[in-house]
PDB file of C-alpha atoms in Angstrom:
ATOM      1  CA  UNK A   1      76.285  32.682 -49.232  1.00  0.00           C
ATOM      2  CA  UNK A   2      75.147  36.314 -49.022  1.00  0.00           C
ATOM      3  CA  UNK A   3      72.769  37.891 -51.727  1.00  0.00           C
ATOM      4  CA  UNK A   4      74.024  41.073 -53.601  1.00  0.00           C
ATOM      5  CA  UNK A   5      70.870  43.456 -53.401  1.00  0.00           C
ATOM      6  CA  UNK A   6      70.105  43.017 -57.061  1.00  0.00           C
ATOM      7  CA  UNK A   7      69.640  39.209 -56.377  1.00  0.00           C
ATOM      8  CA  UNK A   8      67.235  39.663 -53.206  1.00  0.00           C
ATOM      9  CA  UNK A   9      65.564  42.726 -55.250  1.00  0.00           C
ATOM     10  CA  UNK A  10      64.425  39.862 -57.509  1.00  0.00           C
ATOM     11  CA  UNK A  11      63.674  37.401 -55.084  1.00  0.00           C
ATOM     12  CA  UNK A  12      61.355  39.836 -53.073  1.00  0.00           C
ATOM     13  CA  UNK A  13      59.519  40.225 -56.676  1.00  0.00           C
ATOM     14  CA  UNK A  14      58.892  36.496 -57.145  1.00  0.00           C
ATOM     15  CA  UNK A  15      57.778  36.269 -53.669  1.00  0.00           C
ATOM     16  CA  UNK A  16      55.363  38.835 -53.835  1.00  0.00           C
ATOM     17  CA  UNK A  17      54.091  37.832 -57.361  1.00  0.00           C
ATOM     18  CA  UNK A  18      54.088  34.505 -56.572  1.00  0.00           C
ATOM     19  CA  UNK A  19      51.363  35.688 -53.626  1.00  0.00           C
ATOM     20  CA  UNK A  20      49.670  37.870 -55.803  1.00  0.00           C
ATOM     21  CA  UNK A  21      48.643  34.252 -57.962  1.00  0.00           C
ATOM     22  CA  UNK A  22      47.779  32.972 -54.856  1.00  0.00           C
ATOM     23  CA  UNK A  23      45.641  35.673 -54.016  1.00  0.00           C
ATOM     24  CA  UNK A  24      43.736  35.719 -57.477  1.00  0.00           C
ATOM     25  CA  UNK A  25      43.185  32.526 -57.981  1.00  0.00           C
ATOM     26  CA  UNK A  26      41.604  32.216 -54.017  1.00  0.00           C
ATOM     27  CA  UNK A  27      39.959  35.309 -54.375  1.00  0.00           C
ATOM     28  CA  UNK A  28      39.449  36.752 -57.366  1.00  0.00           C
ATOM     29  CA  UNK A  29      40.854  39.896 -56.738  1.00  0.00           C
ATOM     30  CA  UNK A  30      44.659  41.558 -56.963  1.00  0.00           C
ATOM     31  CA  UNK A  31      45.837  45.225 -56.171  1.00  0.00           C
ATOM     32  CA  UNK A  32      46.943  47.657 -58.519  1.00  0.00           C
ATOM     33  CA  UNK A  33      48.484  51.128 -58.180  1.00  0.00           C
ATOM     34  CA  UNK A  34      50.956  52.415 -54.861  1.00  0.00           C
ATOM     35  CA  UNK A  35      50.440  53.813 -51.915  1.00  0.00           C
ATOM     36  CA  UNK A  36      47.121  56.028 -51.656  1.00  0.00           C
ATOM     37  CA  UNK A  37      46.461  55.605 -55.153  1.00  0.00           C
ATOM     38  CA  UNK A  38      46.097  51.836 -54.723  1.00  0.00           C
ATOM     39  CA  UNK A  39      42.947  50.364 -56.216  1.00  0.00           C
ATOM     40  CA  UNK A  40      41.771  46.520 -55.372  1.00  0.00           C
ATOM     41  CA  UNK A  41      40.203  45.018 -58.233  1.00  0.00           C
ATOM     42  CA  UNK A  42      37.358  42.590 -57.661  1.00  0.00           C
ATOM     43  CA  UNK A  43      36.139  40.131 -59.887  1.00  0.00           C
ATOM     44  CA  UNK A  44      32.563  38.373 -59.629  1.00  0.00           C
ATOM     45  CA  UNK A  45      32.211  35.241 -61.435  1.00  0.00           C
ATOM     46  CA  UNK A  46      30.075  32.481 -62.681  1.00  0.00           C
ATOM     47  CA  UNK A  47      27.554  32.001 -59.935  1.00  0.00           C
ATOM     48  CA  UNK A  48      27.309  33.534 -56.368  1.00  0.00           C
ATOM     49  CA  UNK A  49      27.792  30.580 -53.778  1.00  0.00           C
ATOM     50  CA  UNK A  50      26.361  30.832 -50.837  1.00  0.00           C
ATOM     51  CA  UNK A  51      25.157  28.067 -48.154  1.00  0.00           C
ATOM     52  CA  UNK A  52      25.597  25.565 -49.935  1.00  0.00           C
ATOM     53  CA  UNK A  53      28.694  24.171 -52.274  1.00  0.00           C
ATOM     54  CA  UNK A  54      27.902  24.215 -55.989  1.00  0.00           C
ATOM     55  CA  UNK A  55      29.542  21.084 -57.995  1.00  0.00           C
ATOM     56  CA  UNK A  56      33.539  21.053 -58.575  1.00  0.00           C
ATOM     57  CA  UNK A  57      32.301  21.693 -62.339  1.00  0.00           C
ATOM     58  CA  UNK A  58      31.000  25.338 -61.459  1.00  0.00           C
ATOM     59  CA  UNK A  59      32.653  28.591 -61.685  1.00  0.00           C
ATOM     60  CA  UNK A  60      31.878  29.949 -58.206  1.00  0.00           C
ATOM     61  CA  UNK A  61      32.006  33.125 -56.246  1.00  0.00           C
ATOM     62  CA  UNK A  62      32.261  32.668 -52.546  1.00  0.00           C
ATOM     63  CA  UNK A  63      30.751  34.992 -50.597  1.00  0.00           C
ATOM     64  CA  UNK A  64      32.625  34.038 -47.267  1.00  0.00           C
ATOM     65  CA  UNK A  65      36.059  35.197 -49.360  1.00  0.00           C
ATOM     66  CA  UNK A  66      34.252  38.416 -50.625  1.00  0.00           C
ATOM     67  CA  UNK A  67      32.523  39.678 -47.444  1.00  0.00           C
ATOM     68  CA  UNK A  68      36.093  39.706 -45.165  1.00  0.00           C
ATOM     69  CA  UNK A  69      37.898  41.185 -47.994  1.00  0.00           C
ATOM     70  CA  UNK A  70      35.127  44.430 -48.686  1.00  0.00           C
ATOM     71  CA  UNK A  71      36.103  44.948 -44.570  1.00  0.00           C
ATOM     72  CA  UNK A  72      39.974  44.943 -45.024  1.00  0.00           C
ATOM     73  CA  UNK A  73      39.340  47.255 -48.449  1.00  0.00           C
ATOM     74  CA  UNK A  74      37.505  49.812 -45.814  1.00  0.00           C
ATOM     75  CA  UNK A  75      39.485  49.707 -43.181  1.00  0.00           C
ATOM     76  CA  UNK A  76      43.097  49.769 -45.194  1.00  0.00           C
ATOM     77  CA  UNK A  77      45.334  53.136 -45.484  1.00  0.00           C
ATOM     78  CA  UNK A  78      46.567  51.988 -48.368  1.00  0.00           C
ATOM     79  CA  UNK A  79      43.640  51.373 -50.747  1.00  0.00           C
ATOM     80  CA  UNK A  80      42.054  54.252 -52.312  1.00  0.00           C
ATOM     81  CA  UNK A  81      39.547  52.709 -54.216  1.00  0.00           C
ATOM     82  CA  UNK A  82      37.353  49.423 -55.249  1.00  0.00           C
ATOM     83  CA  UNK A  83      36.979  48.405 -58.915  1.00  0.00           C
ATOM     84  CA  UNK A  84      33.840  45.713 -59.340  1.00  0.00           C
ATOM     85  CA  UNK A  85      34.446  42.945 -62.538  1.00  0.00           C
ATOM     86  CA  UNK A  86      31.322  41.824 -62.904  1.00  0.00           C
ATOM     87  CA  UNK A  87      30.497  38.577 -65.172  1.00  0.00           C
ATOM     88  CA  UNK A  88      28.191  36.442 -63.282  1.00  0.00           C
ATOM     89  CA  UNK A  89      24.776  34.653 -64.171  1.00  0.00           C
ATOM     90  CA  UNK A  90      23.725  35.220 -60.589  1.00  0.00           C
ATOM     91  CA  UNK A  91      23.336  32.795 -57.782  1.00  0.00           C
ATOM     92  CA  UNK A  92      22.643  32.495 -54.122  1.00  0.00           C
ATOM     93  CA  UNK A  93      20.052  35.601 -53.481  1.00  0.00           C
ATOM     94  CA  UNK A  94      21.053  36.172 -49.750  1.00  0.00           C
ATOM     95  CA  UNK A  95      24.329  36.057 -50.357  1.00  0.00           C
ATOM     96  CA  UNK A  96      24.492  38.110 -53.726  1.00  0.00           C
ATOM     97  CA  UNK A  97      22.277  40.872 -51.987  1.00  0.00           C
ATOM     98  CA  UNK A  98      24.456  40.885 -48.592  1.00  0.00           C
ATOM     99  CA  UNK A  99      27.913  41.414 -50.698  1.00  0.00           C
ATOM    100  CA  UNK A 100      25.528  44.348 -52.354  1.00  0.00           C
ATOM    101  CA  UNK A 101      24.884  46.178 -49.091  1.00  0.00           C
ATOM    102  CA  UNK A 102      28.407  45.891 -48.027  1.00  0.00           C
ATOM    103  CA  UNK A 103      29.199  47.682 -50.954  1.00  0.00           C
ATOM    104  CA  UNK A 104      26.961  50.155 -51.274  1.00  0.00           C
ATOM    105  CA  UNK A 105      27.341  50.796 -47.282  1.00  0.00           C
ATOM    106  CA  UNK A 106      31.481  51.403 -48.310  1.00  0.00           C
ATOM    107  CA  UNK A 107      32.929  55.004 -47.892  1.00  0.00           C
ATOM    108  CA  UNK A 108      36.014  54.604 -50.119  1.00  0.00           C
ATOM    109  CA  UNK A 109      34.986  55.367 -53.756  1.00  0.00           C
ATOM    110  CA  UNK A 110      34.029  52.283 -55.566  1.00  0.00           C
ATOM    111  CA  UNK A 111      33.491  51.455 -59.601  1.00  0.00           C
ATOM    112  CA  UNK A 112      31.357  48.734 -60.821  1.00  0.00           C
ATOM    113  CA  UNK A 113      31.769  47.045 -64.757  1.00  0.00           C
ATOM    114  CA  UNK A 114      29.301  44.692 -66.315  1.00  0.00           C
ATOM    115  CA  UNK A 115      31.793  42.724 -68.587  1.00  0.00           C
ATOM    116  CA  UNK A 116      29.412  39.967 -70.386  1.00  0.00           C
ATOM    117  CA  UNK A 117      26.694  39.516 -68.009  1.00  0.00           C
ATOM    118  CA  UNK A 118      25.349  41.069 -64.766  1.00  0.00           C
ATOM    119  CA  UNK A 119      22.655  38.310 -64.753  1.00  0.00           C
ATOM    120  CA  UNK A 120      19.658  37.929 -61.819  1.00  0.00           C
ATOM    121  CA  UNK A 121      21.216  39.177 -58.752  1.00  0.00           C
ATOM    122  CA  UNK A 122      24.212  40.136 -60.421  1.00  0.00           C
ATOM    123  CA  UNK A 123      21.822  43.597 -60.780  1.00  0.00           C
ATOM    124  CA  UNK A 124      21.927  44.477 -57.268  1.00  0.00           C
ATOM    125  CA  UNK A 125      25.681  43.868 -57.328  1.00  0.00           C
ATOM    126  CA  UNK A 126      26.500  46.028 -60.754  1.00  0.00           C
ATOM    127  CA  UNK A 127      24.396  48.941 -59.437  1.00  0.00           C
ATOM    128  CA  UNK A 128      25.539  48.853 -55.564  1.00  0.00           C
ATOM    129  CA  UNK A 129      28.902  51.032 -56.848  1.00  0.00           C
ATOM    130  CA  UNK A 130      28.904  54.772 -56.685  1.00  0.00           C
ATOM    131  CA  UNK A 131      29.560  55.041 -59.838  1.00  0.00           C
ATOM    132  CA  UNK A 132      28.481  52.377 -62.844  1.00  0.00           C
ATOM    133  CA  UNK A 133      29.552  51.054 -65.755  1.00  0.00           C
ATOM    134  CA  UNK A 134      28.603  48.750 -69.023  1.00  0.00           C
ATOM    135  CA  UNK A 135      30.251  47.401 -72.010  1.00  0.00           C
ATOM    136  CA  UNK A 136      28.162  47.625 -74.747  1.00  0.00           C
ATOM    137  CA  UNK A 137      28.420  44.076 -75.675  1.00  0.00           C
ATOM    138  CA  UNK A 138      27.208  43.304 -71.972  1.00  0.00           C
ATOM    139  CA  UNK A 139      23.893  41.695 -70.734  1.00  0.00           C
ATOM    140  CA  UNK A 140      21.526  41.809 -67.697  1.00  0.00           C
ATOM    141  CA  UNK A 141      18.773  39.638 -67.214  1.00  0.00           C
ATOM    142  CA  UNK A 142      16.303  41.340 -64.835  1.00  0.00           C
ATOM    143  CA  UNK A 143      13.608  38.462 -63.118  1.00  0.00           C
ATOM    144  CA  UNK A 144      11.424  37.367 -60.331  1.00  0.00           C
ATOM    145  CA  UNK A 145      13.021  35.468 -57.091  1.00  0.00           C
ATOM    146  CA  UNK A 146      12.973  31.932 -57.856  1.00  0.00           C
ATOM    147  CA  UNK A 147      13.511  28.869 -55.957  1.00  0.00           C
ATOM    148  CA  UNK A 148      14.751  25.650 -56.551  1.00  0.00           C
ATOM    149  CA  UNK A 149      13.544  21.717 -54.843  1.00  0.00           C
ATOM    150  CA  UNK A 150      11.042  21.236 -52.364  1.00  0.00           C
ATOM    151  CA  UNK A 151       8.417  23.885 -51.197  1.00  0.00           C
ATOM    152  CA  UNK A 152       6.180  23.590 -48.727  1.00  0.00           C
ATOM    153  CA  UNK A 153       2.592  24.575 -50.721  1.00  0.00           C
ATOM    154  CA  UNK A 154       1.690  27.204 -48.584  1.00  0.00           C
ATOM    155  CA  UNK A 155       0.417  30.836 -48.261  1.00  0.00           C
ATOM    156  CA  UNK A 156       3.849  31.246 -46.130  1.00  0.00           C
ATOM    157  CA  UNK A 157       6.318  30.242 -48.382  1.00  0.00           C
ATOM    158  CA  UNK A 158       4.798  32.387 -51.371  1.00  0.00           C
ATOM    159  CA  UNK A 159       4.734  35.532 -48.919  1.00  0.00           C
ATOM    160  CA  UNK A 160       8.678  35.011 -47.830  1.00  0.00           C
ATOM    161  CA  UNK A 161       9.336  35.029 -51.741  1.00  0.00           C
ATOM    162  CA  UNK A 162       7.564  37.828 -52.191  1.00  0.00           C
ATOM    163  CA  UNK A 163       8.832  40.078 -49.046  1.00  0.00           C
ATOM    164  CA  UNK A 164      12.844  38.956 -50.560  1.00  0.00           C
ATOM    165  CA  UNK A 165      11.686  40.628 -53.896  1.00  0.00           C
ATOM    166  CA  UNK A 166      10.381  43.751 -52.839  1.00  0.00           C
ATOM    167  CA  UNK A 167      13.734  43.913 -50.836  1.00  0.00           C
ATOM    168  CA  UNK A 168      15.873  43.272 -54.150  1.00  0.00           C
ATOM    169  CA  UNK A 169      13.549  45.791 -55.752  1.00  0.00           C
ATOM    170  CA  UNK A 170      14.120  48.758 -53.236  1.00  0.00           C
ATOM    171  CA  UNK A 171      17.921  48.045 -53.483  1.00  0.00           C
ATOM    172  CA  UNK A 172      17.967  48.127 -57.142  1.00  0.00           C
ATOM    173  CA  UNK A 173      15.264  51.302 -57.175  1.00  0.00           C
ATOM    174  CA  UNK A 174      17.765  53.326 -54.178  1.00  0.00           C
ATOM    175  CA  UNK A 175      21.097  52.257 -55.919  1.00  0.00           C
ATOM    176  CA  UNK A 176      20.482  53.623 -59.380  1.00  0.00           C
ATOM    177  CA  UNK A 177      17.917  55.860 -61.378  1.00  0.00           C
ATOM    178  CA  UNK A 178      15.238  53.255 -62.868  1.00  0.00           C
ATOM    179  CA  UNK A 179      11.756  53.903 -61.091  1.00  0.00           C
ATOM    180  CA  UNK A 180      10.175  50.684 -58.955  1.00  0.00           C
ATOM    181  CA  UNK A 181       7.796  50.675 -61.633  1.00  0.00           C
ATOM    182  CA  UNK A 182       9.849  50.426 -64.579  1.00  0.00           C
ATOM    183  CA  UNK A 183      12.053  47.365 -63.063  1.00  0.00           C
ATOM    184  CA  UNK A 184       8.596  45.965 -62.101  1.00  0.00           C
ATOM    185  CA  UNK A 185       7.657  45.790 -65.389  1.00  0.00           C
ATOM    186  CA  UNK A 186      10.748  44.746 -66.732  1.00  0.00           C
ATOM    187  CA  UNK A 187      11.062  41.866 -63.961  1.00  0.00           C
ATOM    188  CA  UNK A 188       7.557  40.073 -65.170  1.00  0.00           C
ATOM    189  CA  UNK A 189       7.039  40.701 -68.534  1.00  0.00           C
ATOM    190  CA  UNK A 190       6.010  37.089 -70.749  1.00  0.00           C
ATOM    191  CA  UNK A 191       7.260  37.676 -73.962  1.00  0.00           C
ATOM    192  CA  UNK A 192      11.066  38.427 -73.560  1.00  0.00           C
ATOM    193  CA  UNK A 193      12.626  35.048 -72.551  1.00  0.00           C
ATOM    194  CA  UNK A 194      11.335  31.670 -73.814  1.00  0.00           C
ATOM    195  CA  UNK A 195      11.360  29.523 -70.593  1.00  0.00           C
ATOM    196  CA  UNK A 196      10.757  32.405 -68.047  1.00  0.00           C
ATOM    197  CA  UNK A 197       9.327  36.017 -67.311  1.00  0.00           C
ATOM    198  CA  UNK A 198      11.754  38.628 -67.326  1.00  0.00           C
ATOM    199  CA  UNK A 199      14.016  40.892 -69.435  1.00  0.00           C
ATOM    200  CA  UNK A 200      17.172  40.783 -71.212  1.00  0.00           C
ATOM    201  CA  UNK A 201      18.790  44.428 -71.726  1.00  0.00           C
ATOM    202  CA  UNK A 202      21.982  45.364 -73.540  1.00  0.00           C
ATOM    203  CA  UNK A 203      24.668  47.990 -72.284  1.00  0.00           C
ATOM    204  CA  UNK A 204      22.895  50.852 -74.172  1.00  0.00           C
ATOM    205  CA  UNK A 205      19.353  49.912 -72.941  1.00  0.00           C
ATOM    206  CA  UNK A 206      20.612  49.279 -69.113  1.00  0.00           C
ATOM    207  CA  UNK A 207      21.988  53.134 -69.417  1.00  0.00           C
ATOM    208  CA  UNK A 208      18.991  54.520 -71.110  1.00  0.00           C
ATOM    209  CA  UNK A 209      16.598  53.192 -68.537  1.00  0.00           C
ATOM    210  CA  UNK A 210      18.650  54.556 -65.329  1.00  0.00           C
ATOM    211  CA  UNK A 211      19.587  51.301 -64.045  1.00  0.00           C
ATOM    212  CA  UNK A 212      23.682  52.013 -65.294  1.00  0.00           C
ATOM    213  CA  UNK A 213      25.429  55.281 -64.796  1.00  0.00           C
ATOM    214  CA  UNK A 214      27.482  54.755 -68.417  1.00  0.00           C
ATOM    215  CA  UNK A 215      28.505  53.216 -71.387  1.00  0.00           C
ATOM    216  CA  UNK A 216      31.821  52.283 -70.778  1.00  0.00           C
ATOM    217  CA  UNK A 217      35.152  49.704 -70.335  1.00  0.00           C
ATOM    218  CA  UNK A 218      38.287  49.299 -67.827  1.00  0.00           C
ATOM    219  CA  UNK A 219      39.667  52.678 -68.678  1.00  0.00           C
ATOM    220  CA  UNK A 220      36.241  54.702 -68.211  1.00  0.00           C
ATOM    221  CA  UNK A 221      35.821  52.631 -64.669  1.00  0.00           C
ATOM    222  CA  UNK A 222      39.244  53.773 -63.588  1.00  0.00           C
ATOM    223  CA  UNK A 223      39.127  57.020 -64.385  1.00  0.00           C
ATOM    224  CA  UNK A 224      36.067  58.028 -62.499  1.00  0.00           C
ATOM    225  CA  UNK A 225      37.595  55.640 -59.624  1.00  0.00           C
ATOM    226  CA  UNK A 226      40.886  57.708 -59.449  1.00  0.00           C
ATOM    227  CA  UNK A 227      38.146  61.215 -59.665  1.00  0.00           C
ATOM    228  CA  UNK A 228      36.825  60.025 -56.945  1.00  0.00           C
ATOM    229  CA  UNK A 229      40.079  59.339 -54.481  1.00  0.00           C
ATOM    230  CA  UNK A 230      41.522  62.337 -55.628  1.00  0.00           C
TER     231      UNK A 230
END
């Protein structure tokens, strides 16, 4: 039986919304907008996986679905833009920091938003967007490179930690306006966080000291994303 154009008009929709779920709930991301104005929305999530599989329990972030997508989103005619949802409490540090660079190395305009937290290496990843944004309810806890089960007790090891933070640190420092001595400071303070050194900022403090662009939401983000592809 043939299909009046009305009936496959509504077909093609379910189809395509029907992979739109698909592509959301495998990726986190869906696209928004038409033709050049298109924008693909990015969301980054519970903790960045990397290596190794986190428990079924976890919300996870996979950085083998991220890093193939960030290529298409260059390389597509029909996206104009990246939007960055950040609310993550950090992760894998090698994998957080090489979704950063990929980012940051993007010519298409791109938006970051801390939405709850930008935790650990979550940092890198809000401020690797040309342009950066905060709600004011938002947090980002700012630490040292830490490691978790067995390390070998030598001079080695500690020298490889070290050498991955100063890397984190020139990111952060070359990706936004804070000074390497201000995030330094931030990073190994005592007597911020009960069980660890570090800081905890708010939306308004992250913008004050340089490390976000602006205090701002979804609407804010967009609108300096569509400035920027137009």
């Amino acid at each position: 039986m043939n299909m009046n154009a009305s009936e496959k008009k509504e077909k093609d929709s379910n189809v395509g919304s029907a992979d739109a779920a698909e592509t959301i709930e495998k990726t986190g991301s869906v696209v928004t907008g038409d033709g050049k104005g298109a924008v693909q929305c990015l969301t980054i999530i519970g903790q960045i996986e990397g290596h190794y599989l986190l428990g079924e329990s976890a919300k996870t972030t996979k950085y083998e679905h991220i890093i193939p997508l960030l290529c298409q989103v260059e390389e597509s005619r029909e996206i104009g833009g990246l939007l960055i949802l950040l609310n993550t409490v950090g992760g894998d540090v090698e994998a957080g920091l090489a979704i950063a660079e990929l980012i940051a190395g993007m010519k298409k305009p791109t938006a970051s938003i801390v939405l709850g937290g930008g935790h650990s290496i979550g940092v890198p990843l809000a401020v690797s967007a040309k342009r950066s944004f905060i709600v004011p309810s938002a947090t980002m806890t700012i630490h040292p490179v830490r490691t978790n089960g067995l390390v070998v007790g030598v001079q080695q090891s500690f020298e490889n930690l070290r050498r991955m933070q100063e890397r984190i640190t020139d990111f952060v420092c070359r990706s936004s306006k804070i000074t390497e001595e201000r995030f330094t400071e931030l990073m190994m303070r005592t007597d911020e966080i009960a069980t660890d050194v570090g800081s905890i900022i708010d939306g308004e403090e992250a913008v004050k000291l340089g490390l976000i662009d602006e205090v701002g939401g979804l609407a804010a983000a967009l609108g300096a994303l569509h400035s920027m592809m137009e």
